[in-house]
Tab-separated table of C-alpha atoms in Angstrom:
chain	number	residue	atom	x	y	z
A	1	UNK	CA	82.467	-84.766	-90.071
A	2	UNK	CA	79.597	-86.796	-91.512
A	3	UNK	CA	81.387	-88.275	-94.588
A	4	UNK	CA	80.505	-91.989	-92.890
A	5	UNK	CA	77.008	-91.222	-93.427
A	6	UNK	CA	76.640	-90.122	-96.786
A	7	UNK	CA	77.114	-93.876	-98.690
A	8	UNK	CA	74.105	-94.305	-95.980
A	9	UNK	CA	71.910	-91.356	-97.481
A	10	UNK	CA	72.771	-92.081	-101.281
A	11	UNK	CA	71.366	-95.975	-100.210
A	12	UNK	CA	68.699	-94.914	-98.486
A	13	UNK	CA	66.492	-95.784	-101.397
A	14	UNK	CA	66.700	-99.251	-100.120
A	15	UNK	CA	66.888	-98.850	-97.143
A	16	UNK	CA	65.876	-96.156	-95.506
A	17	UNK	CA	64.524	-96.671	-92.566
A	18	UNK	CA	67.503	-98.887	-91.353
A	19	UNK	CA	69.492	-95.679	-91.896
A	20	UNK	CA	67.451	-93.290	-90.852
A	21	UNK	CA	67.115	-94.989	-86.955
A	22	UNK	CA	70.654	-95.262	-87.144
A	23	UNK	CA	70.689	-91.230	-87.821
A	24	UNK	CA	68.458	-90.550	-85.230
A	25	UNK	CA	70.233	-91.994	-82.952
A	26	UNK	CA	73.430	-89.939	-83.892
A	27	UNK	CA	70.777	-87.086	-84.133
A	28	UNK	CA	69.459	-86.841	-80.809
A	29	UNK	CA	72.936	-87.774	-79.309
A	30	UNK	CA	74.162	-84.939	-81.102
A	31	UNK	CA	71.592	-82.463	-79.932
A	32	UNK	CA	72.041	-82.711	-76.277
A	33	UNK	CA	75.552	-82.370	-76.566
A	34	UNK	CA	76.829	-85.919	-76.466
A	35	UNK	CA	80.311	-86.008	-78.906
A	36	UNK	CA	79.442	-89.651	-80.234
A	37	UNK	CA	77.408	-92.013	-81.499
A	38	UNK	CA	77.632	-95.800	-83.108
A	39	UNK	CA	75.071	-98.055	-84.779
A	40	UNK	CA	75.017	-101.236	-86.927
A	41	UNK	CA	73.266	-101.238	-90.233
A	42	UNK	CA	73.044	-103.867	-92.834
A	43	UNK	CA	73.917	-102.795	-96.646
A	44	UNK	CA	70.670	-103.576	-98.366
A	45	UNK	CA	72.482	-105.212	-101.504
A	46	UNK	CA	75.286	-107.402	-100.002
A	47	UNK	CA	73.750	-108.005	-96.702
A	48	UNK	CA	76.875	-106.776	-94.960
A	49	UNK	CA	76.423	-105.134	-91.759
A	50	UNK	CA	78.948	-102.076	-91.153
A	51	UNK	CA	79.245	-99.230	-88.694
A	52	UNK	CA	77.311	-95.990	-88.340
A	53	UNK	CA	79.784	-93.552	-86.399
A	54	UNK	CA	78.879	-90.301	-86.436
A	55	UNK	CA	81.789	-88.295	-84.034
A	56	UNK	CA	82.509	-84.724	-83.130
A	57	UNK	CA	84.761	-82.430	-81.374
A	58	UNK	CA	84.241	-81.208	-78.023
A	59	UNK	CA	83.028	-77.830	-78.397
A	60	UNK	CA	82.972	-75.331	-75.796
A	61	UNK	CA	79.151	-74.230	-74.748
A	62	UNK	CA	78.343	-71.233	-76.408
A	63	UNK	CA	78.727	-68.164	-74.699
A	64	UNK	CA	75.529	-65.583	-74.255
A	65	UNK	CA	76.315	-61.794	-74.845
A	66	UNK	CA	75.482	-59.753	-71.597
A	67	UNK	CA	75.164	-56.919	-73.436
A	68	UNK	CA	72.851	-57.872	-75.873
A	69	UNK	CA	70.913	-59.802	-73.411
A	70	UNK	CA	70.784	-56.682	-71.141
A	71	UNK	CA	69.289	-54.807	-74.208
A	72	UNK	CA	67.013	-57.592	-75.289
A	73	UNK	CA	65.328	-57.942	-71.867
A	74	UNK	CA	64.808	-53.912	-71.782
A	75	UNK	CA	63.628	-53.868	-75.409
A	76	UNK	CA	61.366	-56.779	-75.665
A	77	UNK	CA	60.169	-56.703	-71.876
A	78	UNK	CA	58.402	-53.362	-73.413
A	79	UNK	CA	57.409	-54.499	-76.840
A	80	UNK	CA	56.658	-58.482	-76.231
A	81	UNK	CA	55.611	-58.639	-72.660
A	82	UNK	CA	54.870	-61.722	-71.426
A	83	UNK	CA	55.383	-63.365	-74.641
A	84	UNK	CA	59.339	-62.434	-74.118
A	85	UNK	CA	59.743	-64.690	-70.846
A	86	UNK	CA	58.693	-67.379	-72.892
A	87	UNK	CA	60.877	-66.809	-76.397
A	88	UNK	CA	63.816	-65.736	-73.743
A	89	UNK	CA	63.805	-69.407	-72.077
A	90	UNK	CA	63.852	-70.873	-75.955
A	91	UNK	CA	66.930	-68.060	-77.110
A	92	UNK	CA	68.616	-68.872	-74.072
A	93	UNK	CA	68.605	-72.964	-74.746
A	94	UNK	CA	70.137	-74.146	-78.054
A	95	UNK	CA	69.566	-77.348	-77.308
A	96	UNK	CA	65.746	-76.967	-77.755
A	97	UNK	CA	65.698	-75.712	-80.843
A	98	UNK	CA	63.717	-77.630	-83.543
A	99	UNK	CA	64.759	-77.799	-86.848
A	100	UNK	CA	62.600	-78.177	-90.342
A	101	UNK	CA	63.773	-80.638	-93.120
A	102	UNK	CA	62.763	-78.991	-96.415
A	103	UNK	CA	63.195	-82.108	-98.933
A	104	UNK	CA	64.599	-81.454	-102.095
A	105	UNK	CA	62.377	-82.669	-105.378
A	106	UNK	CA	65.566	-82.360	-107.230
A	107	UNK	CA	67.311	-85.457	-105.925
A	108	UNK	CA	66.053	-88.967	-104.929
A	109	UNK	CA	63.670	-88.869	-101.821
A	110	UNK	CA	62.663	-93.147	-102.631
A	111	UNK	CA	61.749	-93.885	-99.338
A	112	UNK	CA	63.055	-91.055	-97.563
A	113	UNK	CA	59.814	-89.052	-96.226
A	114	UNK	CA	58.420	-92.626	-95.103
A	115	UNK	CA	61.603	-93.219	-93.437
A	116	UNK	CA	61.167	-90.123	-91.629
A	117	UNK	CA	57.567	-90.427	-90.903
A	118	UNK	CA	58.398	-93.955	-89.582
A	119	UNK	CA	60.431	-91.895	-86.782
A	120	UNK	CA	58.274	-89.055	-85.506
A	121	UNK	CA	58.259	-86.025	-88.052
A	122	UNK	CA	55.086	-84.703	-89.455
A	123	UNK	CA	54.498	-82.430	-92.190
A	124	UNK	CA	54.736	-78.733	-91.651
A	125	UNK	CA	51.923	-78.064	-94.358
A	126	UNK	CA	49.359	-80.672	-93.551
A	127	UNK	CA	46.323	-79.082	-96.156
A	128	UNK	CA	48.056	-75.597	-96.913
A	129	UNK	CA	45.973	-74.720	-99.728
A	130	UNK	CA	47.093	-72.193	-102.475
A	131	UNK	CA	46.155	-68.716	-102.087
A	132	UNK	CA	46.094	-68.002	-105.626
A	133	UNK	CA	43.153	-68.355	-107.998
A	134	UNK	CA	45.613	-68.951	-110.711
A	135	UNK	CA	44.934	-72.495	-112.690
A	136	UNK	CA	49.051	-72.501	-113.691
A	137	UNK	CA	51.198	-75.601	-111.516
A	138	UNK	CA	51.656	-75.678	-107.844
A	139	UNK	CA	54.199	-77.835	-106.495
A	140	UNK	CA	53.754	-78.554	-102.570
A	141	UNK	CA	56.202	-77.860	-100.436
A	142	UNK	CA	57.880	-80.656	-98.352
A	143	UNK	CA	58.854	-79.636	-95.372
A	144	UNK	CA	58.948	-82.343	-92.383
A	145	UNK	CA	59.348	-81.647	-88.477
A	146	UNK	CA	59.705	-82.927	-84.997
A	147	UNK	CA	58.378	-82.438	-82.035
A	148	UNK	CA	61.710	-83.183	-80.322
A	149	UNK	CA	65.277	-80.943	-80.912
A	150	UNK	CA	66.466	-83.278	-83.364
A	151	UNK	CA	68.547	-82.128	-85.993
A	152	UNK	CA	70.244	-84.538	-88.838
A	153	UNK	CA	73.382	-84.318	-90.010
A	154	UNK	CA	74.519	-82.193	-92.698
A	155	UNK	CA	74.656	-83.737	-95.793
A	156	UNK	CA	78.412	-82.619	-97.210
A	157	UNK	CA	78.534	-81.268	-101.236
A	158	UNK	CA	79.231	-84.131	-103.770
A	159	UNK	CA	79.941	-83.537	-107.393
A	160	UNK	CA	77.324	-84.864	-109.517
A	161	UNK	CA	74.790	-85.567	-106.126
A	162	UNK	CA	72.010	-83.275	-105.565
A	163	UNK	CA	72.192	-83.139	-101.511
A	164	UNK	CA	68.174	-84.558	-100.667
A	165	UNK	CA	67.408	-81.990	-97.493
A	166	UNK	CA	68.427	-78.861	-96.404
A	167	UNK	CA	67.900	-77.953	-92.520
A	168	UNK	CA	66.321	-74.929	-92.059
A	169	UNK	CA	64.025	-72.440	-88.690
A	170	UNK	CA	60.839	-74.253	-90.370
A	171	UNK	CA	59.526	-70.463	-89.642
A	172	UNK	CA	62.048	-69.334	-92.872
A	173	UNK	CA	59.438	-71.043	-94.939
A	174	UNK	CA	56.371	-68.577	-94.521
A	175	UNK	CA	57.995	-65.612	-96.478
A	176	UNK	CA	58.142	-68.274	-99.363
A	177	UNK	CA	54.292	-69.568	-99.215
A	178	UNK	CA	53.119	-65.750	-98.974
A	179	UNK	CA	54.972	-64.805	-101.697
A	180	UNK	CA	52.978	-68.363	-103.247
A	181	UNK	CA	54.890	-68.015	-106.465
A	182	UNK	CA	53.359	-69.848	-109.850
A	183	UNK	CA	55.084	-71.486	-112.501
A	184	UNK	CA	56.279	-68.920	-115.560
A	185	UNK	CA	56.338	-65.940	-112.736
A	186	UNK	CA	59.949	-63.687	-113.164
A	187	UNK	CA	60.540	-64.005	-109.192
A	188	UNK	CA	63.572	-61.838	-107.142
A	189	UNK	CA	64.959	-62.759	-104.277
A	190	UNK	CA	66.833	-59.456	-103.233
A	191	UNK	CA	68.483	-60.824	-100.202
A	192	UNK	CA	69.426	-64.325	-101.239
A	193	UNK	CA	72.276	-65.876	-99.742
A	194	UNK	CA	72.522	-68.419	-97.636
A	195	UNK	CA	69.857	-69.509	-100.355
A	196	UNK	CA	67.129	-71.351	-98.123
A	197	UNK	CA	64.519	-69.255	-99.415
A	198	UNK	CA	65.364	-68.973	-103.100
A	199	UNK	CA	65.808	-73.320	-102.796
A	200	UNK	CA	62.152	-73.353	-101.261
A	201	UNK	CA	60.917	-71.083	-104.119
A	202	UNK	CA	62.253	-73.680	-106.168
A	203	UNK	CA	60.112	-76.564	-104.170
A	204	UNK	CA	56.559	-74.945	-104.693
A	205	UNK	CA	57.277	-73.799	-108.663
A	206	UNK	CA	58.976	-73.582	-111.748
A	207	UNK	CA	59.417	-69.651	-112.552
A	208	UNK	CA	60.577	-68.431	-116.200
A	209	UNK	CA	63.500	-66.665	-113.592
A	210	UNK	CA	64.539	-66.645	-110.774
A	211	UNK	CA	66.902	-64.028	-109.557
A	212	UNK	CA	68.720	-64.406	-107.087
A	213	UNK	CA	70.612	-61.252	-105.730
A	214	UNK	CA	73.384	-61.174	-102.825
A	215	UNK	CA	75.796	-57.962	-102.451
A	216	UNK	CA	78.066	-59.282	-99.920
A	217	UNK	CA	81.417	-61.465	-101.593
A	218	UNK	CA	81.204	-64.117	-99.417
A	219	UNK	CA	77.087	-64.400	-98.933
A	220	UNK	CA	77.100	-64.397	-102.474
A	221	UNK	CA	80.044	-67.409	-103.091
A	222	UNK	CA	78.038	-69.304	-99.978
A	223	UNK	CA	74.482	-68.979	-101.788
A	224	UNK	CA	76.286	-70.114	-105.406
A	225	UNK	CA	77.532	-72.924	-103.325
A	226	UNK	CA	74.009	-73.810	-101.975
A	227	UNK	CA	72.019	-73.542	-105.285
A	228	UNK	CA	74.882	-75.757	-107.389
A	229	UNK	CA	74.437	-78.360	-104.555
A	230	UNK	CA	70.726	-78.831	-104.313
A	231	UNK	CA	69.519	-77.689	-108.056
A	232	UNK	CA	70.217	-79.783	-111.440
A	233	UNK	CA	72.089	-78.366	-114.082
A	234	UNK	CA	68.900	-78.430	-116.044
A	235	UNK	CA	67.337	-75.956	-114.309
A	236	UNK	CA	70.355	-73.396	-113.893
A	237	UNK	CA	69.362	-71.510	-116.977
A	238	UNK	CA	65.889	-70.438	-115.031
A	239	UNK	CA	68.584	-68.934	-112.379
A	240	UNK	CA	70.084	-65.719	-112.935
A	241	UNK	CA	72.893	-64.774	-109.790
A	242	UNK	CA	73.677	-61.099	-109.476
A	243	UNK	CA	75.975	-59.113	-106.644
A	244	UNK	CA	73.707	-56.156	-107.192
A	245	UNK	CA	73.581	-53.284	-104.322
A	246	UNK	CA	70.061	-54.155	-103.500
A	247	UNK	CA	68.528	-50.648	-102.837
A	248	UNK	CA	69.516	-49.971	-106.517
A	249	UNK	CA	67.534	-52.697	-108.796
A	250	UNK	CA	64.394	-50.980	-108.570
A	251	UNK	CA	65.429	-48.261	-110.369
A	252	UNK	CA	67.723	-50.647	-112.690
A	253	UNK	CA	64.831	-52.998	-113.534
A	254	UNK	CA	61.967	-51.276	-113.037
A	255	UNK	CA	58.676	-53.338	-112.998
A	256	UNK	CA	60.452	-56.490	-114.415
A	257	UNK	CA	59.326	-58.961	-111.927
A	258	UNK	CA	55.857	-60.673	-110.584
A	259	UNK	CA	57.264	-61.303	-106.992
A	260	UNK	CA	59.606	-59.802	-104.777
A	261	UNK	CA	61.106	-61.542	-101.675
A	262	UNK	CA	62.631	-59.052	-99.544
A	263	UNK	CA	64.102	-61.191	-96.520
A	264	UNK	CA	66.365	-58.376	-95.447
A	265	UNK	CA	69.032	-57.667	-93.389
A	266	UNK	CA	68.488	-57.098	-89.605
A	267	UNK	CA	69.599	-58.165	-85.843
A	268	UNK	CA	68.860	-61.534	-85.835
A	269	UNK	CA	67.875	-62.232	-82.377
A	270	UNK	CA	69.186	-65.986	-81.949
A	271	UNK	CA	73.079	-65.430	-83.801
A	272	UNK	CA	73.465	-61.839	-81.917
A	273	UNK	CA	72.649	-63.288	-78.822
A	274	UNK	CA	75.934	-65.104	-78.962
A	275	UNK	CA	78.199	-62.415	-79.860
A	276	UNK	CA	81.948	-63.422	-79.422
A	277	UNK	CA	82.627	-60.842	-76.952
A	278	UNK	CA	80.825	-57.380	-75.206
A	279	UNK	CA	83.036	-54.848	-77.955
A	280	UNK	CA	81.165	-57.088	-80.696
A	281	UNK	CA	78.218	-56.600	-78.921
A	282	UNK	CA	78.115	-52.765	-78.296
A	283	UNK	CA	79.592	-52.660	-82.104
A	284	UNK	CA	76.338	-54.738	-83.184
A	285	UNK	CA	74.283	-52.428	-81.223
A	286	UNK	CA	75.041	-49.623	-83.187
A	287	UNK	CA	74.506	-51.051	-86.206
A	288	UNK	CA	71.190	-52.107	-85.273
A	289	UNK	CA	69.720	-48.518	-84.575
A	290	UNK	CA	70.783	-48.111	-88.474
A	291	UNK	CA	69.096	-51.194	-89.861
A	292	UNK	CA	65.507	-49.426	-90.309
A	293	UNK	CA	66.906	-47.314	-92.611
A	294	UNK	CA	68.816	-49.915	-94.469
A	295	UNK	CA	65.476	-51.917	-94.637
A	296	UNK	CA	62.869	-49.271	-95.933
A	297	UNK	CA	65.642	-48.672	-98.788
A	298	UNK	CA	65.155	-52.321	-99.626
A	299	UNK	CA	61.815	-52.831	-99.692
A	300	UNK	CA	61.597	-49.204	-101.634
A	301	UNK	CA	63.780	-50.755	-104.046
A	302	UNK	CA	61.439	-53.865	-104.548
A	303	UNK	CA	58.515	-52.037	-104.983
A	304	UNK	CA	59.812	-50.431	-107.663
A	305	UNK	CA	61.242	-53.504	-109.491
A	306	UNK	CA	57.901	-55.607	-109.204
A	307	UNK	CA	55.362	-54.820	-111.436
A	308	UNK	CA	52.132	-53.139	-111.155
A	309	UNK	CA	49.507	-55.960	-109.735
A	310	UNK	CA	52.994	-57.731	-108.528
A	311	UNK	CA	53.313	-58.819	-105.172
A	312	UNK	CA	56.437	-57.935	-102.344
A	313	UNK	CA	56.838	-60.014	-99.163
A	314	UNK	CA	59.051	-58.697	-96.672
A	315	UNK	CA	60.571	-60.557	-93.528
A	316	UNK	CA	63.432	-60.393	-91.176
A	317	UNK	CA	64.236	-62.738	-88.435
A	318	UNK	CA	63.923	-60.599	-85.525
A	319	UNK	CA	60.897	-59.541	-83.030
A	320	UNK	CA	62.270	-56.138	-83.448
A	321	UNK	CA	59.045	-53.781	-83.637
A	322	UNK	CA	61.488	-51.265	-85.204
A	323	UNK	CA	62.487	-53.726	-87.610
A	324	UNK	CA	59.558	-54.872	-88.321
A	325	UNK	CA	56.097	-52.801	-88.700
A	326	UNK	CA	58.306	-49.378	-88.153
A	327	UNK	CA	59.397	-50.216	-91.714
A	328	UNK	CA	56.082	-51.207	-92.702
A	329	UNK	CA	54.108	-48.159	-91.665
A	330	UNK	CA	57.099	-45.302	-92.558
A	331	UNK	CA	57.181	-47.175	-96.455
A	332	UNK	CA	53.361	-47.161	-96.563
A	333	UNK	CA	52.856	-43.748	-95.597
A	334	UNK	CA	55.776	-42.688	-97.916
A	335	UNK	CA	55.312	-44.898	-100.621
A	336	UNK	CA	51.861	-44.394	-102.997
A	337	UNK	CA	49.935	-47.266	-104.403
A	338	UNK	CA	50.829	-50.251	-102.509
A	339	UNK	CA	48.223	-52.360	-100.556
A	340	UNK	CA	48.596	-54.761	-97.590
A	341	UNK	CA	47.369	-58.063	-98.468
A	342	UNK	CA	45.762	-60.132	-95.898
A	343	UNK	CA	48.157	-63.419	-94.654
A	344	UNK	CA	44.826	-64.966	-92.673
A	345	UNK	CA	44.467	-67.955	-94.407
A	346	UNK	CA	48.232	-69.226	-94.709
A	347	UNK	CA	48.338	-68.196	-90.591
A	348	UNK	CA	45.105	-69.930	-90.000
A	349	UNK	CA	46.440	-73.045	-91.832
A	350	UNK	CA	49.890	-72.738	-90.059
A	351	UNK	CA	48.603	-72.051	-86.272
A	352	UNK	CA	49.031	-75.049	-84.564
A	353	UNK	CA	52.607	-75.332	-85.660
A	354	UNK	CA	53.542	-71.601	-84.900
A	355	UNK	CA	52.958	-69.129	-81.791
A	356	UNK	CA	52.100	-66.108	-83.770
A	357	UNK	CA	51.924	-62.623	-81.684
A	358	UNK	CA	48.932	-60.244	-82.591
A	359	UNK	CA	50.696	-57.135	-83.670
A	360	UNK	CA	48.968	-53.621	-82.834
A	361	UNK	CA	48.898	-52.699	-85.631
A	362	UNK	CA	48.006	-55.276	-87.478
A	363	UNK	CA	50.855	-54.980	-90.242
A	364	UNK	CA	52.231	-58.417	-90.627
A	365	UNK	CA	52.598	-61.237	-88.745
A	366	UNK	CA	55.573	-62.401	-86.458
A	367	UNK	CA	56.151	-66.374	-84.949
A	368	UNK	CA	57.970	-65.828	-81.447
A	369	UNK	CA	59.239	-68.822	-80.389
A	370	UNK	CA	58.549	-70.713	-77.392
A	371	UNK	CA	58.876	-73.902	-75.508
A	372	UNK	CA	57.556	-76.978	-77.742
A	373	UNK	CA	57.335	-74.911	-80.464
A	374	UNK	CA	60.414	-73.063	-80.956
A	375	UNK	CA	60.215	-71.690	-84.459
A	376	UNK	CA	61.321	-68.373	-85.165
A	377	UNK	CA	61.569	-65.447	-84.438
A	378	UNK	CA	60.146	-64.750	-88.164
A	379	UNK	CA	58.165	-61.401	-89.279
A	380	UNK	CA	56.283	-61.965	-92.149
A	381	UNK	CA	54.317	-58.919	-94.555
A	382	UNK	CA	52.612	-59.181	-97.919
A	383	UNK	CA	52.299	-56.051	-99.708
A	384	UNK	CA	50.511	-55.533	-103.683
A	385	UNK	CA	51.683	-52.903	-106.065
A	386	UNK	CA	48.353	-51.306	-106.916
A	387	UNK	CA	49.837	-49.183	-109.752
């Protein structure tokens, strides 16, 4: 769909901001629904001008689930309160939603961030400071957003091209700056694919491994996809990719790693919403009322594999409170010498970015979204193996 651009991207060295008004302009068209969009931009070595078309199918709107917006209101109404009007309006509006641009370090950015400072976006991390009092490297992490529903084109795999952003809920980066990973750390991601999180590891360090760990086929082939696309082959030896049952490595590799990302499985609230039809819907519902059980399994299993004085971050991508501290409080009280680590400086840094909700009690944080700001939803929770 966006092949036209791509010669645009690779040249954007030279000319960036030529190319990135011309995306813009197929951006915003794009994200209130328009199905074209044309611009003329000059090649920066032969000083031909050409044609920026970016064109796409008319696509039906998407649908909203009754039955999962039925359960939604009853659920959150309780949990959320006023706070749900506000994330309901944002769910219920595609068109609003933001999107992050984590930059890749891997690939040429010459020019790029300026070109997309030069049209609105802003740093996500303006003075996020490292948490930990380690002296070892820490690589900031580039991640650049608007204030407006813009969204850039996807930038299609090339063979032998390292793709320069990857689009991402800028809220999917906070698991990866509490987990604050240093360079020479053995690092698992237990719930990899699509492999945003494992990617933005990759952005703030350089671990001895990272392993990355996806159970389901086709997760798996889509995260393998991801990493080969946006991480050099010189690197690919600090990778390891596994298609491990994830409840199951703790007791396989038993203290072998310094961090733990668990960013597990659970109903995420903005792709359920839009369930194909009301049998998928009631189906989903079912499965939901087993996810807590799923989830305490998984982070069981990760604080077992990390090692003592290691550090586990769990997250989901619902406002769930089952989902979310349910799982917190039942592994705590189950689960002997583990320790919640305060998150108040990263939150404190991140506030005027994110809505975060106060949680009662206080075990984690969670970003609801809501208008202007419509990151999320994204539960966040930092735990230390003691011993």
């Amino acid at each position: 769909m966006f092949s036209s651009t791509l010669w645009h991207i690779e040249g954007c060295s030279r000319s960036s901001v030529l190319f990135l008004k011309s995306l813009k302009c197929a951006a915003f068209s794009l994200s209130h629904g328009h199905c074209s969009s044309s611009r003329t931009v000059t090649h920066p070595s032969s000083g031909q001008k050409s044609r920026l078309s970016v064109r796409c199918r008319s696509k039906p709107q998407r649908q909203v689930c009754k039955t999962i917006l039925q359960h939604f209101d009853a659920q959150y109404s309780e949990e959320l309160g006023e706070q749900w009007k506000s994330a309901r309006g944002v769910l219920l509006n595609p068109h609003s939603w933001q999107y992050g641009v984590l930059l890749n370090r891997f690939s040429d950015l010459t020019n790029l961030e300026q070109g997309l400072r030069a049209l609105g976006y802003t740093s996500l991390l303006p003075r996020v400071q490292p948490e930990s009092q380690s002296h070892t490297a820490h690589i900031p992490l580039q991640c650049l957003i608007h204030r407006d529903p813009v969204r850039l084109p996807n930038q299609g795999h090339q063979p032998s091209w390292l793709k320069q952003y990857f689009l991402l809920n800028a809220a999917s980066v906070l698991p990866v700056l509490a987990l604050d990973v240093r360079d020479g750390e053995n690092v698992l991601d237990l719930c990899a694919a699509p492999g945003g999180k494992s990617l933005a590891i990759l952005q703030t360090a350089t671990p001895r491994l990272l392993h990355c760990n996806e159970v389901d086929t086709h997760r798996h082939d889509w995260l393998l996809k991801t990493l080969e696309s946006y991480v050099p082959t010189t690197l690919q030896h600090l990778l390891s990719l596994t298609r491990l049952d994830g409840r199951s490595v703790g007791d396989e590799r038993p203290g072998a790693y310094d961090k733990v990302l668990v960013d597990a499985p659970c109903s995420n609230d903005r792709s359920w919403l839009y369930t194909p039809d009301t049998h998928q819907g009631d189906i989903w519902l079912k499965e939901r009322a087993q996810l807590p059980l799923l989830q305490k399994q998984l982070l069981c299993s990760a604080l077992a594999a990390v090692r003592p004085g290691g550090v586990v971050v769990y997250s989901t991508c619902t406002m769930s409170q089952a989902e979310n501290q349910s799982v917190m409080e039942a592994v705590l009280a189950s689960y002997q010498g583990m320790e919640l680590l305060d998150l108040t400086q990263l939150i404190d840094s991140l506030s005027d970015h994110f809505g975060f909700a106060h949680l009662h009690p206080p075990l984690g944080h969670l970003v609801i979204p809501k208008k202007g700001q419509t990151w999320g939803p994204m539960y966040v929770c930092r735990l230390k193996r003691v011993y």
